């Protein structure tokens, strides 16, 4: 479980193509200082399992399903990534409850700079729009954010200087894909109310849109 508060702006050191999967080597001295084999680290909001660590880097195997469902497949050596270790029990919950299980990908439509912040408009799959509400929480590339405006096919977020400086959202441009994870509590509520009967079809729709 994560909070969506990015600890470090890391970098992809190398990617090894293994056919139906890839092995990523990522540079992140902060998140690897206490990491060991089997631990989890969120990379752009995707929960990955650490294979090994050395010299401030860690490797993780990324399966085909993850490559298809997220924007990790578009990364290359030198790409910057948001990194976060799992939350510790008893610690402060600075963002919101984040699983690191990407629901789909969105696309940055445009960016509107203001005096001290920036408004970013992001297109999202129609199947996810019902989980996105004004003033609600959403995770974008692993960053916990508050929704400013919510529509059927897009939402907007407001980025403060700290977020712009310390995460990849400061360097993403119009047309770039981003990983989206909606609030899991909304999905549980929907399921408990009996409105989740068509979830499987929605997820299949999102997968097709992402490919």
PDB file of C-alpha atoms in Angstrom:
ATOM      1  CA  UNK A   1       0.000   0.000   0.000  1.00  0.00           C
ATOM      2  CA  UNK A   2       1.279   3.470  -0.940  1.00  0.00           C
ATOM      3  CA  UNK A   3       0.216   7.056  -0.277  1.00  0.00           C
ATOM      4  CA  UNK A   4       0.992   8.715  -3.618  1.00  0.00           C
ATOM      5  CA  UNK A   5       3.608  10.994  -2.027  1.00  0.00           C
ATOM      6  CA  UNK A   6       6.617  10.601  -4.328  1.00  0.00           C
ATOM      7  CA  UNK A   7       9.889  10.113  -2.445  1.00  0.00           C
ATOM      8  CA  UNK A   8      12.329  10.420  -5.295  1.00  0.00           C
ATOM      9  CA  UNK A   9      12.645  11.373  -8.942  1.00  0.00           C
ATOM     10  CA  UNK A  10      14.526   8.365 -10.268  1.00  0.00           C
ATOM     11  CA  UNK A  11      15.773   7.259 -13.647  1.00  0.00           C
ATOM     12  CA  UNK A  12      15.607   4.187 -15.875  1.00  0.00           C
ATOM     13  CA  UNK A  13      19.175   2.894 -16.119  1.00  0.00           C
ATOM     14  CA  UNK A  14      18.484   0.048 -18.564  1.00  0.00           C
ATOM     15  CA  UNK A  15      15.683  -2.125 -19.946  1.00  0.00           C
ATOM     16  CA  UNK A  16      16.222  -5.711 -21.055  1.00  0.00           C
ATOM     17  CA  UNK A  17      13.593  -7.034 -23.455  1.00  0.00           C
ATOM     18  CA  UNK A  18      12.738 -10.641 -22.545  1.00  0.00           C
ATOM     19  CA  UNK A  19      10.113 -11.238 -25.229  1.00  0.00           C
ATOM     20  CA  UNK A  20       6.849 -11.407 -23.287  1.00  0.00           C
ATOM     21  CA  UNK A  21       8.271  -9.326 -20.428  1.00  0.00           C
ATOM     22  CA  UNK A  22      11.022  -6.851 -19.624  1.00  0.00           C
ATOM     23  CA  UNK A  23      13.571  -6.458 -16.848  1.00  0.00           C
ATOM     24  CA  UNK A  24      13.984  -2.874 -15.684  1.00  0.00           C
ATOM     25  CA  UNK A  25      17.040  -1.525 -13.878  1.00  0.00           C
ATOM     26  CA  UNK A  26      16.155   1.708 -12.124  1.00  0.00           C
ATOM     27  CA  UNK A  27      18.302   4.254 -10.300  1.00  0.00           C
ATOM     28  CA  UNK A  28      16.952   5.473  -6.958  1.00  0.00           C
ATOM     29  CA  UNK A  29      19.404   5.776  -4.038  1.00  0.00           C
ATOM     30  CA  UNK A  30      16.705   6.945  -1.614  1.00  0.00           C
ATOM     31  CA  UNK A  31      14.183   4.149  -2.195  1.00  0.00           C
ATOM     32  CA  UNK A  32      16.899   1.472  -2.310  1.00  0.00           C
ATOM     33  CA  UNK A  33      18.639   2.432   0.932  1.00  0.00           C
ATOM     34  CA  UNK A  34      16.647  -0.189   2.859  1.00  0.00           C
ATOM     35  CA  UNK A  35      15.187  -2.227  -0.027  1.00  0.00           C
ATOM     36  CA  UNK A  36      15.766  -5.950  -0.360  1.00  0.00           C
ATOM     37  CA  UNK A  37      14.693  -8.809  -2.596  1.00  0.00           C
ATOM     38  CA  UNK A  38      10.909  -9.196  -2.611  1.00  0.00           C
ATOM     39  CA  UNK A  39      10.105  -5.665  -1.458  1.00  0.00           C
ATOM     40  CA  UNK A  40       7.709  -3.440  -3.391  1.00  0.00           C
ATOM     41  CA  UNK A  41       8.498  -0.073  -4.971  1.00  0.00           C
ATOM     42  CA  UNK A  42       6.014   2.010  -6.961  1.00  0.00           C
ATOM     43  CA  UNK A  43       7.361   3.205 -10.318  1.00  0.00           C
ATOM     44  CA  UNK A  44       5.148   5.889 -11.876  1.00  0.00           C
ATOM     45  CA  UNK A  45       2.386   4.473  -9.723  1.00  0.00           C
ATOM     46  CA  UNK A  46       2.932   0.835 -10.706  1.00  0.00           C
ATOM     47  CA  UNK A  47       3.749  -1.538  -7.854  1.00  0.00           C
ATOM     48  CA  UNK A  48       6.836  -3.572  -8.839  1.00  0.00           C
ATOM     49  CA  UNK A  49       8.697  -6.297  -6.932  1.00  0.00           C
ATOM     50  CA  UNK A  50      12.398  -5.789  -6.291  1.00  0.00           C
ATOM     51  CA  UNK A  51      14.568  -8.572  -7.743  1.00  0.00           C
ATOM     52  CA  UNK A  52      17.873  -7.232  -6.433  1.00  0.00           C
ATOM     53  CA  UNK A  53      19.623  -4.010  -5.484  1.00  0.00           C
ATOM     54  CA  UNK A  54      23.158  -2.673  -5.902  1.00  0.00           C
ATOM     55  CA  UNK A  55      24.824   0.741  -5.809  1.00  0.00           C
ATOM     56  CA  UNK A  56      21.620   2.739  -5.500  1.00  0.00           C
ATOM     57  CA  UNK A  57      19.830   0.795  -8.234  1.00  0.00           C
ATOM     58  CA  UNK A  58      17.233  -1.967  -8.258  1.00  0.00           C
ATOM     59  CA  UNK A  59      15.918  -4.370 -10.872  1.00  0.00           C
ATOM     60  CA  UNK A  60      12.324  -5.466 -11.366  1.00  0.00           C
ATOM     61  CA  UNK A  61      10.627  -7.825 -13.799  1.00  0.00           C
ATOM     62  CA  UNK A  62       7.654  -6.306 -15.632  1.00  0.00           C
ATOM     63  CA  UNK A  63       5.179  -8.764 -17.123  1.00  0.00           C
ATOM     64  CA  UNK A  64       3.305  -8.305 -20.411  1.00  0.00           C
ATOM     65  CA  UNK A  65       0.047  -7.493 -18.580  1.00  0.00           C
ATOM     66  CA  UNK A  66       1.707  -4.563 -16.800  1.00  0.00           C
ATOM     67  CA  UNK A  67       3.333  -3.319 -19.993  1.00  0.00           C
ATOM     68  CA  UNK A  68      -0.059  -3.376 -21.761  1.00  0.00           C
ATOM     69  CA  UNK A  69      -2.063  -1.823 -18.937  1.00  0.00           C
ATOM     70  CA  UNK A  70       0.354   0.980 -18.010  1.00  0.00           C
ATOM     71  CA  UNK A  71       2.700   3.479 -19.644  1.00  0.00           C
ATOM     72  CA  UNK A  72       5.828   1.609 -18.478  1.00  0.00           C
ATOM     73  CA  UNK A  73       6.137   0.099 -21.943  1.00  0.00           C
ATOM     74  CA  UNK A  74       6.864   3.563 -23.343  1.00  0.00           C
ATOM     75  CA  UNK A  75       9.868   4.106 -21.062  1.00  0.00           C
ATOM     76  CA  UNK A  76      13.468   3.909 -22.263  1.00  0.00           C
ATOM     77  CA  UNK A  77      16.912   4.207 -20.725  1.00  0.00           C
ATOM     78  CA  UNK A  78      17.240   7.734 -19.371  1.00  0.00           C
ATOM     79  CA  UNK A  79      13.505   8.232 -18.727  1.00  0.00           C
ATOM     80  CA  UNK A  80      12.719   9.902 -15.395  1.00  0.00           C
ATOM     81  CA  UNK A  81      10.311   8.094 -13.097  1.00  0.00           C
ATOM     82  CA  UNK A  82       8.462   8.738  -9.832  1.00  0.00           C
ATOM     83  CA  UNK A  83       9.527   6.367  -7.051  1.00  0.00           C
ATOM     84  CA  UNK A  84       7.845   5.566  -3.731  1.00  0.00           C
ATOM     85  CA  UNK A  85       8.337   2.874  -1.104  1.00  0.00           C
ATOM     86  CA  UNK A  86       5.276   1.306   0.585  1.00  0.00           C
ATOM     87  CA  UNK A  87       3.841   3.158   3.543  1.00  0.00           C
ATOM     88  CA  UNK A  88       4.924   1.994   6.993  1.00  0.00           C
ATOM     89  CA  UNK A  89       2.230   1.027   9.482  1.00  0.00           C
ATOM     90  CA  UNK A  90       2.003   3.714  12.122  1.00  0.00           C
ATOM     91  CA  UNK A  91       3.255   6.412   9.762  1.00  0.00           C
ATOM     92  CA  UNK A  92       1.432   9.466   8.483  1.00  0.00           C
ATOM     93  CA  UNK A  93      -0.895   9.043   5.507  1.00  0.00           C
ATOM     94  CA  UNK A  94       0.126  12.125   3.549  1.00  0.00           C
ATOM     95  CA  UNK A  95      -1.842  11.419   0.368  1.00  0.00           C
ATOM     96  CA  UNK A  96      -4.570   8.778   0.048  1.00  0.00           C
ATOM     97  CA  UNK A  97      -4.663   4.972  -0.040  1.00  0.00           C
ATOM     98  CA  UNK A  98      -2.905   3.852  -3.234  1.00  0.00           C
ATOM     99  CA  UNK A  99      -2.458   0.214  -4.240  1.00  0.00           C
ATOM    100  CA  UNK A 100      -0.060   0.623  -7.126  1.00  0.00           C
ATOM    101  CA  UNK A 101      -2.504  -1.277  -9.359  1.00  0.00           C
ATOM    102  CA  UNK A 102      -3.000   0.862 -12.456  1.00  0.00           C
ATOM    103  CA  UNK A 103      -6.589   1.021 -13.732  1.00  0.00           C
ATOM    104  CA  UNK A 104      -5.695   2.471 -17.135  1.00  0.00           C
ATOM    105  CA  UNK A 105      -3.774   5.210 -18.873  1.00  0.00           C
ATOM    106  CA  UNK A 106      -4.745   8.773 -19.670  1.00  0.00           C
ATOM    107  CA  UNK A 107      -3.213  11.383 -21.953  1.00  0.00           C
ATOM    108  CA  UNK A 108      -2.171  14.905 -21.087  1.00  0.00           C
ATOM    109  CA  UNK A 109      -4.317  17.194 -23.244  1.00  0.00           C
ATOM    110  CA  UNK A 110      -2.855  20.579 -22.322  1.00  0.00           C
ATOM    111  CA  UNK A 111      -1.154  22.565 -19.586  1.00  0.00           C
ATOM    112  CA  UNK A 112      -2.108  26.065 -18.440  1.00  0.00           C
ATOM    113  CA  UNK A 113       0.552  27.867 -16.381  1.00  0.00           C
ATOM    114  CA  UNK A 114      -0.588  30.223 -13.613  1.00  0.00           C
ATOM    115  CA  UNK A 115       1.434  32.499 -11.358  1.00  0.00           C
ATOM    116  CA  UNK A 116       2.336  29.906  -8.750  1.00  0.00           C
ATOM    117  CA  UNK A 117       0.886  26.656 -10.061  1.00  0.00           C
ATOM    118  CA  UNK A 118      -0.156  24.913 -13.264  1.00  0.00           C
ATOM    119  CA  UNK A 119      -3.478  23.435 -14.379  1.00  0.00           C
ATOM    120  CA  UNK A 120      -3.162  20.155 -16.293  1.00  0.00           C
ATOM    121  CA  UNK A 121      -6.026  18.619 -18.294  1.00  0.00           C
ATOM    122  CA  UNK A 122      -5.933  14.842 -18.702  1.00  0.00           C
ATOM    123  CA  UNK A 123      -8.137  12.690 -20.954  1.00  0.00           C
ATOM    124  CA  UNK A 124      -9.260   9.425 -19.387  1.00  0.00           C
ATOM    125  CA  UNK A 125     -11.062   6.257 -20.549  1.00  0.00           C
ATOM    126  CA  UNK A 126     -14.847   6.556 -20.309  1.00  0.00           C
ATOM    127  CA  UNK A 127     -14.989   3.443 -18.126  1.00  0.00           C
ATOM    128  CA  UNK A 128     -13.049   5.247 -15.383  1.00  0.00           C
ATOM    129  CA  UNK A 129     -14.926   8.551 -15.433  1.00  0.00           C
ATOM    130  CA  UNK A 130     -17.551   7.461 -12.899  1.00  0.00           C
ATOM    131  CA  UNK A 131     -14.826   7.043 -10.265  1.00  0.00           C
ATOM    132  CA  UNK A 132     -13.450  10.569 -10.753  1.00  0.00           C
ATOM    133  CA  UNK A 133     -15.249  13.346  -8.877  1.00  0.00           C
ATOM    134  CA  UNK A 134     -14.573  17.005  -8.169  1.00  0.00           C
ATOM    135  CA  UNK A 135     -12.389  17.387  -5.051  1.00  0.00           C
ATOM    136  CA  UNK A 136     -11.842  13.617  -4.980  1.00  0.00           C
ATOM    137  CA  UNK A 137      -8.487  11.840  -5.071  1.00  0.00           C
ATOM    138  CA  UNK A 138      -6.742  10.277  -8.062  1.00  0.00           C
ATOM    139  CA  UNK A 139      -3.243   8.954  -8.639  1.00  0.00           C
ATOM    140  CA  UNK A 140      -1.427  10.181 -11.760  1.00  0.00           C
ATOM    141  CA  UNK A 141       1.903   8.466 -12.441  1.00  0.00           C
ATOM    142  CA  UNK A 142       1.986   7.548  -8.774  1.00  0.00           C
ATOM    143  CA  UNK A 143       1.298  11.076  -7.493  1.00  0.00           C
ATOM    144  CA  UNK A 144      -1.671  11.566  -5.150  1.00  0.00           C
ATOM    145  CA  UNK A 145      -3.659  14.539  -6.448  1.00  0.00           C
ATOM    146  CA  UNK A 146      -6.973  16.298  -5.916  1.00  0.00           C
ATOM    147  CA  UNK A 147      -9.337  16.556  -8.884  1.00  0.00           C
ATOM    148  CA  UNK A 148     -10.253  20.157  -9.766  1.00  0.00           C
ATOM    149  CA  UNK A 149     -12.841  19.533 -12.506  1.00  0.00           C
ATOM    150  CA  UNK A 150     -14.317  16.203 -13.583  1.00  0.00           C
ATOM    151  CA  UNK A 151     -16.058  15.491 -16.900  1.00  0.00           C
ATOM    152  CA  UNK A 152     -17.066  12.354 -18.784  1.00  0.00           C
ATOM    153  CA  UNK A 153     -13.843  12.166 -20.764  1.00  0.00           C
ATOM    154  CA  UNK A 154     -11.317  14.287 -18.879  1.00  0.00           C
ATOM    155  CA  UNK A 155     -10.365  15.786 -15.535  1.00  0.00           C
ATOM    156  CA  UNK A 156      -8.063  18.588 -14.428  1.00  0.00           C
ATOM    157  CA  UNK A 157      -5.521  18.816 -11.631  1.00  0.00           C
ATOM    158  CA  UNK A 158      -3.643  21.752 -10.138  1.00  0.00           C
ATOM    159  CA  UNK A 159       0.085  21.246  -9.599  1.00  0.00           C
ATOM    160  CA  UNK A 160       1.974  23.217  -6.955  1.00  0.00           C
ATOM    161  CA  UNK A 161       5.658  24.160  -7.424  1.00  0.00           C
ATOM    162  CA  UNK A 162       6.841  21.250  -5.240  1.00  0.00           C
ATOM    163  CA  UNK A 163       5.035  18.701  -7.419  1.00  0.00           C
ATOM    164  CA  UNK A 164       6.329  20.336 -10.590  1.00  0.00           C
ATOM    165  CA  UNK A 165       9.908  20.286  -9.302  1.00  0.00           C
ATOM    166  CA  UNK A 166      10.069  16.868  -7.657  1.00  0.00           C
ATOM    167  CA  UNK A 167       8.005  14.582  -9.940  1.00  0.00           C
ATOM    168  CA  UNK A 168       7.803  13.713 -13.621  1.00  0.00           C
ATOM    169  CA  UNK A 169       4.598  15.764 -13.891  1.00  0.00           C
ATOM    170  CA  UNK A 170       6.827  18.812 -14.160  1.00  0.00           C
ATOM    171  CA  UNK A 171       8.385  17.570 -17.413  1.00  0.00           C
ATOM    172  CA  UNK A 172       5.471  15.755 -19.055  1.00  0.00           C
ATOM    173  CA  UNK A 173       4.003  17.512 -22.093  1.00  0.00           C
ATOM    174  CA  UNK A 174       0.774  17.429 -24.093  1.00  0.00           C
ATOM    175  CA  UNK A 175       0.346  14.039 -25.757  1.00  0.00           C
ATOM    176  CA  UNK A 176       2.302  12.116 -23.120  1.00  0.00           C
ATOM    177  CA  UNK A 177       0.607   9.087 -21.494  1.00  0.00           C
ATOM    178  CA  UNK A 178       0.165   8.847 -17.729  1.00  0.00           C
ATOM    179  CA  UNK A 179      -0.810   5.978 -15.446  1.00  0.00           C
ATOM    180  CA  UNK A 180      -4.122   6.386 -13.632  1.00  0.00           C
ATOM    181  CA  UNK A 181      -5.314   4.709 -10.457  1.00  0.00           C
ATOM    182  CA  UNK A 182      -8.738   5.718  -9.210  1.00  0.00           C
ATOM    183  CA  UNK A 183      -9.751   5.663  -5.553  1.00  0.00           C
ATOM    184  CA  UNK A 184     -10.176   1.999  -4.577  1.00  0.00           C
ATOM    185  CA  UNK A 185     -12.806   2.948  -1.995  1.00  0.00           C
ATOM    186  CA  UNK A 186     -15.095   4.132  -4.807  1.00  0.00           C
ATOM    187  CA  UNK A 187     -14.767   0.768  -6.539  1.00  0.00           C
ATOM    188  CA  UNK A 188     -15.572  -1.133  -3.355  1.00  0.00           C
ATOM    189  CA  UNK A 189     -18.637   1.026  -2.716  1.00  0.00           C
ATOM    190  CA  UNK A 190     -19.862   0.419  -6.259  1.00  0.00           C
ATOM    191  CA  UNK A 191     -19.389  -3.320  -5.848  1.00  0.00           C
ATOM    192  CA  UNK A 192     -21.180  -3.405  -2.500  1.00  0.00           C
ATOM    193  CA  UNK A 193     -24.102  -1.480  -3.973  1.00  0.00           C
ATOM    194  CA  UNK A 194     -24.409  -4.083  -6.712  1.00  0.00           C
ATOM    195  CA  UNK A 195     -23.370  -1.860  -9.599  1.00  0.00           C
ATOM    196  CA  UNK A 196     -20.208  -3.738 -10.520  1.00  0.00           C
ATOM    197  CA  UNK A 197     -21.726  -6.423 -12.725  1.00  0.00           C
ATOM    198  CA  UNK A 198     -20.197  -4.936 -15.886  1.00  0.00           C
ATOM    199  CA  UNK A 199     -16.710  -4.334 -14.434  1.00  0.00           C
ATOM    200  CA  UNK A 200     -15.100  -7.132 -16.422  1.00  0.00           C
ATOM    201  CA  UNK A 201     -16.261  -5.617 -19.687  1.00  0.00           C
ATOM    202  CA  UNK A 202     -15.054  -2.169 -18.640  1.00  0.00           C
ATOM    203  CA  UNK A 203     -11.601  -3.486 -17.818  1.00  0.00           C
ATOM    204  CA  UNK A 204     -11.412  -5.285 -21.159  1.00  0.00           C
ATOM    205  CA  UNK A 205     -12.403  -2.010 -22.854  1.00  0.00           C
ATOM    206  CA  UNK A 206      -9.633  -0.124 -21.070  1.00  0.00           C
ATOM    207  CA  UNK A 207      -7.059  -2.758 -22.013  1.00  0.00           C
ATOM    208  CA  UNK A 208      -8.018  -2.491 -25.688  1.00  0.00           C
ATOM    209  CA  UNK A 209      -7.803   1.321 -25.554  1.00  0.00           C
ATOM    210  CA  UNK A 210      -4.337   1.168 -23.994  1.00  0.00           C
ATOM    211  CA  UNK A 211      -2.862  -1.153 -26.588  1.00  0.00           C
TER     212      UNK A 211
END
